Structures are given as structure tokens and as C-alpha cells.
Amino acid sequence: MPDIKIPVKAAPGLTLQEMKQFVRDHFEEFVNQQKSEVALKNFSSDFLDHDEVTGVEVGPEAAKKMMEAAYKRWPDLKVAIEDILAEEDKVVVRNSWTGSEAATGEKIE
């Protein structure tokens, strides 16, 4: 298991509105437009996603691979941002995901 460090408080150099727009743009490109390479640009080398199906992995490549598999499984995968909040150096998003499984046509939400 990788050494997981708690990040220090950052100074992102963006306004709260710019931070929220960055996150909106990320979801639009990474999920809705299915551009997996966005992970390499938007995630740091110490990025940790707790949702990786292969277990804990550090770095943007894991997220890129995970989404490429998701694009194949749910070719019409979409995410809609329901709420987005920003404070200090954090952005929190409540979103909903939809899609249809390629093999069965079963819908997810």
C-alpha cells in the first residue's frame, strides 16, 4: 500500500469561482467528452483516488485507465453537477452519473 500523506493546505492561485470552473471543465472533458488524457493534465503525481477498482493507486495514470474502462462499459456515460461549493483551497461537488451498459443496455444512475 502506498504511503498516503495528508496534503498541506494549498494556495491554488485561483479565485473560488475559477476553482469551481476548473472542476466543471474537468468533469465535462474527463467524463462527458471522454477525454481520458485530461487526467494527466489535471491530476498531480500524488493524486489518490479511493474509488479505483484495482485498489489504492497513486498518480493520474490510474484514473485515466479507470475512465477508459468506464467509457467502454458505459459508452454514453455522462455526469451532471448538481451542486458545487468552494472554500479556501477546496472544491466539493455533488453530482449524478448516468449511462447504459454496453453489453446489456442496462441503465445506471
mmCIF file of N, CA and C in Angstrom, residues 29-102:
data_model
loop_
_atom_site.group_PDB
_atom_site.id
_atom_site.type_symbol
_atom_site.label_atom_id
_atom_site.label_comp_id
_atom_site.label_asym_id
_atom_site.label_seq_id
_atom_site.Cartn_x
_atom_site.Cartn_y
_atom_site.Cartn_z
ATOM 1 N N GLU A 29 -14.831 17.520 -19.668
ATOM 2 C CA GLU A 29 -13.853 16.899 -20.566
ATOM 3 C C GLU A 29 -13.599 15.432 -20.212
ATOM 4 N N PHE A 30 -13.352 15.152 -18.935
ATOM 5 C CA PHE A 30 -12.927 13.828 -18.491
ATOM 6 C C PHE A 30 -14.045 12.797 -18.600
ATOM 7 N N VAL A 31 -15.274 13.205 -18.316
ATOM 8 C CA VAL A 31 -16.391 12.255 -18.341
ATOM 9 C C VAL A 31 -17.234 12.458 -19.595
ATOM 10 N N ASN A 32 -17.848 13.624 -19.736
ATOM 11 C CA ASN A 32 -18.821 13.822 -20.803
ATOM 12 C C ASN A 32 -18.212 13.770 -22.198
ATOM 13 N N GLN A 33 -17.000 14.295 -22.363
ATOM 14 C CA GLN A 33 -16.347 14.260 -23.670
ATOM 15 C C GLN A 33 -15.417 13.062 -23.812
ATOM 16 N N GLN A 34 -15.286 12.274 -22.751
ATOM 17 C CA GLN A 34 -14.485 11.040 -22.736
ATOM 18 C C GLN A 34 -13.041 11.277 -23.182
ATOM 19 N N LYS A 35 -12.425 12.277 -22.592
ATOM 20 C CA LYS A 35 -11.024 12.591 -22.868
ATOM 21 C C LYS A 35 -10.181 12.141 -21.672
ATOM 22 N N SER A 36 -9.771 10.881 -21.674
ATOM 23 C CA SER A 36 -9.044 10.325 -20.531
ATOM 24 C C SER A 36 -7.712 11.022 -20.286
ATOM 25 N N GLU A 37 -7.110 11.575 -21.325
ATOM 26 C CA GLU A 37 -5.819 12.241 -21.185
ATOM 27 C C GLU A 37 -5.883 13.467 -20.279
ATOM 28 N N VAL A 38 -7.091 13.948 -20.011
ATOM 29 C CA VAL A 38 -7.271 15.083 -19.103
ATOM 30 C C VAL A 38 -6.716 14.756 -17.718
ATOM 31 N N ALA A 39 -6.763 13.484 -17.339
ATOM 32 C CA ALA A 39 -6.223 13.072 -16.035
ATOM 33 C C ALA A 39 -4.754 13.445 -15.911
ATOM 34 N N LEU A 40 -4.004 13.289 -16.978
ATOM 35 C CA LEU A 40 -2.562 13.565 -16.942
ATOM 36 C C LEU A 40 -2.282 15.047 -16.764
ATOM 37 N N LYS A 41 -3.208 15.890 -17.184
ATOM 38 C CA LYS A 41 -3.055 17.338 -17.069
ATOM 39 C C LYS A 41 -3.601 17.852 -15.736
ATOM 40 N N ASN A 42 -4.729 17.285 -15.288
ATOM 41 C CA ASN A 42 -5.432 17.851 -14.143
ATOM 42 C C ASN A 42 -5.073 17.242 -12.794
ATOM 43 N N PHE A 43 -4.523 16.033 -12.781
ATOM 44 C CA PHE A 43 -4.194 15.378 -11.514
ATOM 45 C C PHE A 43 -2.694 15.424 -11.272
ATOM 46 N N SER A 44 -2.319 15.650 -10.028
ATOM 47 C CA SER A 44 -0.908 15.700 -9.662
ATOM 48 C C SER A 44 -0.328 14.286 -9.575
ATOM 49 N N SER A 45 0.987 14.207 -9.509
ATOM 50 C CA SER A 45 1.645 12.902 -9.421
ATOM 51 C C SER A 45 1.316 12.172 -8.130
ATOM 52 N N ASP A 46 0.864 12.892 -7.099
ATOM 53 C CA ASP A 46 0.486 12.241 -5.838
ATOM 54 C C ASP A 46 -1.033 12.146 -5.681
ATOM 55 N N PHE A 47 -1.766 12.278 -6.789
ATOM 56 C CA PHE A 47 -3.225 12.144 -6.772
ATOM 57 C C PHE A 47 -3.610 10.765 -6.256
ATOM 58 N N LEU A 48 -4.586 10.719 -5.353
ATOM 59 C CA LEU A 48 -5.071 9.465 -4.786
ATOM 60 C C LEU A 48 -6.578 9.403 -4.944
ATOM 61 N N ASP A 49 -7.041 8.397 -5.678
ATOM 62 C CA ASP A 49 -8.471 8.180 -5.857
ATOM 63 C C ASP A 49 -8.843 6.926 -5.082
ATOM 64 N N HIS A 50 -9.729 7.066 -4.135
ATOM 65 C CA HIS A 50 -10.115 5.941 -3.288
ATOM 66 C C HIS A 50 -11.087 4.996 -3.986
ATOM 67 N N ASP A 51 -11.517 5.320 -5.196
ATOM 68 C CA ASP A 51 -12.515 4.512 -5.900
ATOM 69 C C ASP A 51 -11.937 3.562 -6.946
ATOM 70 N N GLU A 52 -10.637 3.466 -7.055
ATOM 71 C CA GLU A 52 -10.045 2.605 -8.083
ATOM 72 C C GLU A 52 -10.448 1.156 -7.841
ATOM 73 N N VAL A 53 -10.936 0.496 -8.886
ATOM 74 C CA VAL A 53 -11.367 -0.898 -8.744
ATOM 75 C C VAL A 53 -10.194 -1.833 -8.490
ATOM 76 N N THR A 54 -9.006 -1.415 -8.849
ATOM 77 C CA THR A 54 -7.813 -2.240 -8.638
ATOM 78 C C THR A 54 -7.189 -1.991 -7.276
ATOM 79 N N GLY A 55 -7.810 -1.163 -6.462
ATOM 80 C CA GLY A 55 -7.264 -0.859 -5.142
ATOM 81 C C GLY A 55 -6.630 0.518 -5.145
ATOM 82 N N VAL A 56 -5.987 0.841 -4.060
ATOM 83 C CA VAL A 56 -5.375 2.158 -3.910
ATOM 84 C C VAL A 56 -4.200 2.293 -4.870
ATOM 85 N N GLU A 57 -4.264 3.308 -5.702
ATOM 86 C CA GLU A 57 -3.172 3.630 -6.623
ATOM 87 C C GLU A 57 -2.939 5.133 -6.566
ATOM 88 N N VAL A 58 -1.693 5.517 -6.694
ATOM 89 C CA VAL A 58 -1.336 6.928 -6.643
ATOM 90 C C VAL A 58 -0.897 7.374 -8.034
ATOM 91 N N GLY A 59 -1.367 8.545 -8.427
ATOM 92 C CA GLY A 59 -0.974 9.123 -9.703
ATOM 93 C C GLY A 59 -2.122 9.184 -10.683
ATOM 94 N N PRO A 60 -2.004 10.022 -11.692
ATOM 95 C CA PRO A 60 -3.091 10.232 -12.641
ATOM 96 C C PRO A 60 -3.335 9.072 -13.598
ATOM 97 N N GLU A 61 -2.338 8.239 -13.826
ATOM 98 C CA GLU A 61 -2.486 7.143 -14.787
ATOM 99 C C GLU A 61 -3.591 6.166 -14.360
ATOM 100 N N ALA A 62 -3.735 5.926 -13.060
ATOM 101 C CA ALA A 62 -4.783 5.016 -12.574
ATOM 102 C C ALA A 62 -6.168 5.561 -12.915
ATOM 103 N N ALA A 63 -6.374 6.854 -12.714
ATOM 104 C CA ALA A 63 -7.670 7.461 -13.039
ATOM 105 C C ALA A 63 -7.920 7.410 -14.544
ATOM 106 N N LYS A 64 -6.886 7.634 -15.322
ATOM 107 C CA LYS A 64 -7.002 7.578 -16.782
ATOM 108 C C LYS A 64 -7.447 6.178 -17.218
ATOM 109 N N LYS A 65 -6.793 5.149 -16.704
ATOM 110 C CA LYS A 65 -7.145 3.773 -17.058
ATOM 111 C C LYS A 65 -8.556 3.415 -16.590
ATOM 112 N N MET A 66 -8.923 3.853 -15.386
ATOM 113 C CA MET A 66 -10.250 3.558 -14.861
ATOM 114 C C MET A 66 -11.323 4.155 -15.770
ATOM 115 N N MET A 67 -11.141 5.401 -16.190
ATOM 116 C CA MET A 67 -12.145 6.039 -17.026
ATOM 117 C C MET A 67 -12.190 5.429 -18.422
ATOM 118 N N GLU A 68 -11.064 4.998 -18.959
ATOM 119 C CA GLU A 68 -11.070 4.339 -20.269
ATOM 120 C C GLU A 68 -11.904 3.060 -20.216
ATOM 121 N N ALA A 69 -11.796 2.327 -19.109
ATOM 122 C CA ALA A 69 -12.632 1.126 -18.930
ATOM 123 C C ALA A 69 -14.101 1.517 -18.790
ATOM 124 N N ALA A 70 -14.371 2.611 -18.081
ATOM 125 C CA ALA A 70 -15.751 3.074 -17.905
ATOM 126 C C ALA A 70 -16.355 3.491 -19.243
ATOM 127 N N TYR A 71 -15.576 4.169 -20.101
ATOM 128 C CA TYR A 71 -16.081 4.586 -21.412
ATOM 129 C C TYR A 71 -16.522 3.373 -22.234
ATOM 130 N N LYS A 72 -15.769 2.272 -22.121
ATOM 131 C CA LYS A 72 -16.122 1.060 -22.867
ATOM 132 C C LYS A 72 -17.373 0.405 -22.280
ATOM 133 N N ARG A 73 -17.449 0.358 -20.957
ATOM 134 C CA ARG A 73 -18.577 -0.308 -20.305
ATOM 135 C C ARG A 73 -19.864 0.489 -20.462
ATOM 136 N N TRP A 74 -19.778 1.820 -20.339
ATOM 137 C CA TRP A 74 -20.941 2.710 -20.460
ATOM 138 C C TRP A 74 -20.619 3.763 -21.524
ATOM 139 N N PRO A 75 -20.769 3.441 -22.796
ATOM 140 C CA PRO A 75 -20.345 4.361 -23.860
ATOM 141 C C PRO A 75 -21.049 5.713 -23.858
ATOM 142 N N ASP A 76 -22.216 5.792 -23.240
ATOM 143 C CA ASP A 76 -22.947 7.063 -23.173
ATOM 144 C C ASP A 76 -22.844 7.692 -21.784
ATOM 145 N N LEU A 77 -21.809 7.369 -21.046
ATOM 146 C CA LEU A 77 -21.617 7.862 -19.682
ATOM 147 C C LEU A 77 -21.621 9.385 -19.641
ATOM 148 N N LYS A 78 -22.389 9.932 -18.706
ATOM 149 C CA LYS A 78 -22.471 11.387 -18.520
ATOM 150 C C LYS A 78 -22.500 11.686 -17.029
ATOM 151 N N VAL A 79 -22.004 12.866 -16.676
ATOM 152 C CA VAL A 79 -22.087 13.347 -15.301
ATOM 153 C C VAL A 79 -22.712 14.738 -15.336
ATOM 154 N N ALA A 80 -23.578 14.992 -14.372
ATOM 155 C CA ALA A 80 -24.198 16.312 -14.220
ATOM 156 C C ALA A 80 -23.876 16.819 -12.817
ATOM 157 N N ILE A 81 -23.357 18.020 -12.744
ATOM 158 C CA ILE A 81 -23.059 18.630 -11.450
ATOM 159 C C ILE A 81 -24.357 19.197 -10.889
ATOM 160 N N GLU A 82 -24.715 18.724 -9.705
ATOM 161 C CA GLU A 82 -25.936 19.185 -9.031
ATOM 162 C C GLU A 82 -25.640 20.386 -8.139
ATOM 163 N N ASP A 83 -24.546 20.310 -7.406
ATOM 164 C CA ASP A 83 -24.107 21.390 -6.516
ATOM 165 C C ASP A 83 -22.591 21.445 -6.552
ATOM 166 N N ILE A 84 -22.056 22.654 -6.399
ATOM 167 C CA ILE A 84 -20.605 22.816 -6.322
ATOM 168 C C ILE A 84 -20.311 23.935 -5.329
ATOM 169 N N LEU A 85 -19.461 23.644 -4.366
ATOM 170 C CA LEU A 85 -19.096 24.591 -3.319
ATOM 171 C C LEU A 85 -17.584 24.729 -3.281
ATOM 172 N N ALA A 86 -17.109 25.933 -3.030
ATOM 173 C CA ALA A 86 -15.676 26.167 -2.906
ATOM 174 C C ALA A 86 -15.418 27.025 -1.676
ATOM 175 N N GLU A 87 -14.372 26.660 -0.945
ATOM 176 C CA GLU A 87 -13.965 27.408 0.234
ATOM 177 C C GLU A 87 -12.481 27.162 0.449
ATOM 178 N N GLU A 88 -11.757 28.212 0.749
ATOM 179 C CA GLU A 88 -10.306 28.142 0.946
ATOM 180 C C GLU A 88 -9.662 27.454 -0.248
ATOM 181 N N ASP A 89 -9.066 26.262 -0.060
ATOM 182 C CA ASP A 89 -8.398 25.582 -1.169
ATOM 183 C C ASP A 89 -9.135 24.314 -1.603
ATOM 184 N N LYS A 90 -10.437 24.230 -1.293
ATOM 185 C CA LYS A 90 -11.195 23.016 -1.572
ATOM 186 C C LYS A 90 -12.420 23.303 -2.432
ATOM 187 N N VAL A 91 -12.754 22.316 -3.269
ATOM 188 C CA VAL A 91 -13.992 22.345 -4.042
ATOM 189 C C VAL A 91 -14.691 21.012 -3.786
ATOM 190 N N VAL A 92 -15.979 21.089 -3.468
ATOM 191 C CA VAL A 92 -16.778 19.896 -3.221
ATOM 192 C C VAL A 92 -17.920 19.878 -4.233
ATOM 193 N N VAL A 93 -18.156 18.698 -4.802
ATOM 194 C CA VAL A 93 -19.154 18.560 -5.845
ATOM 195 C C VAL A 93 -20.136 17.442 -5.475
ATOM 196 N N ARG A 94 -21.412 17.719 -5.662
ATOM 197 C CA ARG A 94 -22.439 16.674 -5.620
ATOM 198 C C ARG A 94 -22.879 16.509 -7.054
ATOM 199 N N ASN A 95 -22.768 15.294 -7.570
ATOM 200 C CA ASN A 95 -23.090 15.086 -8.969
ATOM 201 C C ASN A 95 -23.861 13.795 -9.156
ATOM 202 N N SER A 96 -24.416 13.629 -10.336
ATOM 203 C CA SER A 96 -25.101 12.384 -10.687
ATOM 204 C C SER A 96 -24.545 11.885 -12.012
ATOM 205 N N TRP A 97 -24.400 10.577 -12.077
ATOM 206 C CA TRP A 97 -23.844 9.918 -13.253
ATOM 207 C C TRP A 97 -24.933 9.055 -13.874
ATOM 208 N N THR A 98 -24.978 9.016 -15.199
ATOM 209 C CA THR A 98 -25.915 8.163 -15.916
ATOM 210 C C THR A 98 -25.193 7.487 -17.072
ATOM 211 N N GLY A 99 -25.736 6.371 -17.504
ATOM 212 C CA GLY A 99 -25.174 5.666 -18.644
ATOM 213 C C GLY A 99 -25.923 4.382 -18.889
ATOM 214 N N SER A 100 -25.608 3.752 -19.998
ATOM 215 C CA SER A 100 -26.185 2.458 -20.360
ATOM 216 C C SER A 100 -25.044 1.481 -20.576
ATOM 217 N N GLU A 101 -25.144 0.326 -19.943
ATOM 218 C CA GLU A 101 -24.087 -0.676 -20.076
ATOM 219 C C GLU A 101 -24.076 -1.223 -21.499
ATOM 220 N N ALA A 102 -22.894 -1.238 -22.108
ATOM 221 C CA ALA A 102 -22.756 -1.646 -23.497
ATOM 222 C C ALA A 102 -23.244 -3.072 -23.720
#
